[in-house]
Structures are given as structure tokens and as C-alpha cells.
Amino acid sequence: MDEKLKIKLSIADRVYPLTVNMSQEEGLRSAARKIEVMIKQFEENYAVRDKQDVLAMCALQFASQLEQKQLDNAIDGTETIQRLSAMNEMLAEYLNR
């Protein structure tokens, strides 16, 4: 079982104290850095009024990336199943000779 670790992450000029498993620390810190980079990009490229707007845009960006990956995986999975089925039919025909 992982030991618990107390960390502080800074996101959008706020500090968030968290108690996490040691195995989660690196991923959480990396995610916080990515959010900070995205916040900076949105603030530089768009006229945003406050951090709430920037955070909403970040959330939408990350959520849409996740959804797209899931859709891409579903499509890829379907293609893989079709290919396996075709191979299975070929093998069945070969074995039935």
C-alpha cells in the first residue's frame, strides 16, 4: 500500500493542499504544471476577465482532449475487431480444407 504524502499544488494563484498516495504525486504535479502553462497561454491569447473564465477554458480543453482520445480509441478498437474477425474467417477456411 502506498504511503500518504502531503503536498501543495499552486493553480491559478491559489495553493491547494492535498494528501495523496506517493504514486500519484508526479502525475498531479505534472497536471498542475500543464494547467499553469495553459492558463498562461489563454491569458496571453484571449481577452479574459478573470481566473474563473480561464479555468473554465482549461477544463473544456482538457475534457475535449480526453473525449477525443476516447473516441479515437473506440474507432481504433472497432477496426481491430474487424481485422481480427477477418483473420479468424481466413483461418477457419484454411483449417476446413
GROMACS .gro file of C-alpha atoms in nm:
model
   97
    1MET     CA    1   0.000   0.000   0.000
    2ASP     CA    2   0.128   0.348  -0.087
    3GLU     CA    3   0.227   0.585   0.185
    4LYS     CA    4   0.031   0.906   0.205
    5LEU     CA    5   0.212   1.226   0.122
    6LYS     CA    6   0.106   1.585   0.192
    7ILE     CA    7   0.174   1.816  -0.099
    8LYS     CA    8   0.075   2.167  -0.203
    9LEU     CA    9  -0.013   2.249  -0.562
   10SER     CA   10  -0.043   2.601  -0.693
   11ILE     CA   11  -0.304   2.653  -0.961
   12ALA     CA   12  -0.427   2.993  -1.080
   13ASP     CA   13  -0.261   3.179  -0.794
   14ARG     CA   14  -0.416   2.955  -0.529
   15VAL     CA   15  -0.249   2.688  -0.322
   16TYR     CA   16  -0.424   2.356  -0.279
   17PRO     CA   17  -0.302   2.128   0.000
   18LEU     CA   18  -0.358   1.762  -0.084
   19THR     CA   19  -0.295   1.428   0.079
   20VAL     CA   20  -0.212   1.178  -0.193
   21ASN     CA   21  -0.053   0.839  -0.246
   22MET     CA   22   0.316   0.868  -0.327
   23SER     CA   23   0.248   0.705  -0.663
   24GLN     CA   24   0.014   0.993  -0.755
   25GLU     CA   25   0.248   1.280  -0.672
   26GLU     CA   26   0.435   1.300  -1.001
   27GLY     CA   27   0.116   1.286  -1.209
   28LEU     CA   28  -0.054   1.554  -1.002
   29ARG     CA   29   0.245   1.786  -1.017
   30SER     CA   30   0.271   1.735  -1.392
   31ALA     CA   31  -0.101   1.807  -1.435
   32ALA     CA   32  -0.070   2.126  -1.227
   33ARG     CA   33   0.221   2.243  -1.446
   34LYS     CA   34   0.021   2.174  -1.762
   35ILE     CA   35  -0.274   2.370  -1.625
   36GLU     CA   36  -0.046   2.665  -1.540
   37VAL     CA   37   0.102   2.662  -1.892
   38MET     CA   38  -0.245   2.653  -2.045
   39ILE     CA   39  -0.365   2.935  -1.819
   40LYS     CA   40  -0.073   3.149  -1.933
   41GLN     CA   41  -0.147   3.073  -2.299
   42PHE     CA   42  -0.515   3.163  -2.263
   43GLU     CA   43  -0.432   3.485  -2.078
   44GLU     CA   44  -0.181   3.586  -2.346
   45ASN     CA   45  -0.401   3.498  -2.644
   46TYR     CA   46  -0.753   3.587  -2.533
   47ALA     CA   47  -0.917   3.875  -2.355
   48VAL     CA   48  -1.019   3.706  -2.031
   49ARG     CA   49  -1.169   3.891  -1.740
   50ASP     CA   50  -1.086   3.666  -1.451
   51LYS     CA   51  -0.932   3.337  -1.347
   52GLN     CA   52  -1.273   3.167  -1.345
   53ASP     CA   53  -1.304   3.219  -1.720
   54VAL     CA   54  -0.950   3.089  -1.779
   55LEU     CA   55  -1.008   2.785  -1.559
   56ALA     CA   56  -1.334   2.708  -1.740
   57MET     CA   57  -1.150   2.726  -2.073
   58CYS     CA   58  -0.876   2.496  -1.938
   59ALA     CA   59  -1.133   2.246  -1.812
   60LEU     CA   60  -1.306   2.247  -2.150
   61GLN     CA   61  -0.975   2.199  -2.332
   62PHE     CA   62  -0.867   1.905  -2.115
   63ALA     CA   63  -1.212   1.745  -2.124
   64SER     CA   64  -1.232   1.773  -2.503
   65GLN     CA   65  -0.884   1.617  -2.539
   66LEU     CA   66  -0.991   1.326  -2.319
   67GLU     CA   67  -1.316   1.278  -2.511
   68GLN     CA   68  -1.132   1.285  -2.843
   69LYS     CA   69  -0.884   1.023  -2.723
   70GLN     CA   70  -1.171   0.801  -2.610
   71LEU     CA   71  -1.344   0.841  -2.946
   72ASP     CA   72  -1.021   0.767  -3.130
   73ASN     CA   73  -0.965   0.456  -2.919
   74ALA     CA   74  -1.321   0.337  -2.982
   75ILE     CA   75  -1.272   0.378  -3.355
   76ASP     CA   76  -0.935   0.203  -3.344
   77GLY     CA   77  -1.085  -0.078  -3.137
   78THR     CA   78  -1.361  -0.133  -3.391
   79GLU     CA   79  -1.110  -0.154  -3.672
   80THR     CA   80  -0.900  -0.402  -3.474
   81ILE     CA   81  -1.203  -0.622  -3.408
   82GLN     CA   82  -1.292  -0.619  -3.778
   83ARG     CA   83  -0.939  -0.718  -3.875
   84LEU     CA   84  -0.932  -0.998  -3.617
   85SER     CA   85  -1.266  -1.127  -3.742
   86ALA     CA   86  -1.138  -1.131  -4.099
   87MET     CA   87  -0.825  -1.319  -3.991
   88ASN     CA   88  -1.037  -1.563  -3.794
   89GLU     CA   89  -1.250  -1.633  -4.101
   90MET     CA   90  -0.938  -1.688  -4.311
   91LEU     CA   91  -0.801  -1.932  -4.057
   92ALA     CA   92  -1.132  -2.116  -4.036
   93GLU     CA   93  -1.140  -2.152  -4.416
   94TYR     CA   94  -0.782  -2.276  -4.421
   95LEU     CA   95  -0.844  -2.530  -4.143
   96ASN     CA   96  -1.164  -2.659  -4.310
   97ARG     CA   97  -0.982  -2.756  -4.632
   0.00000   0.00000   0.00000
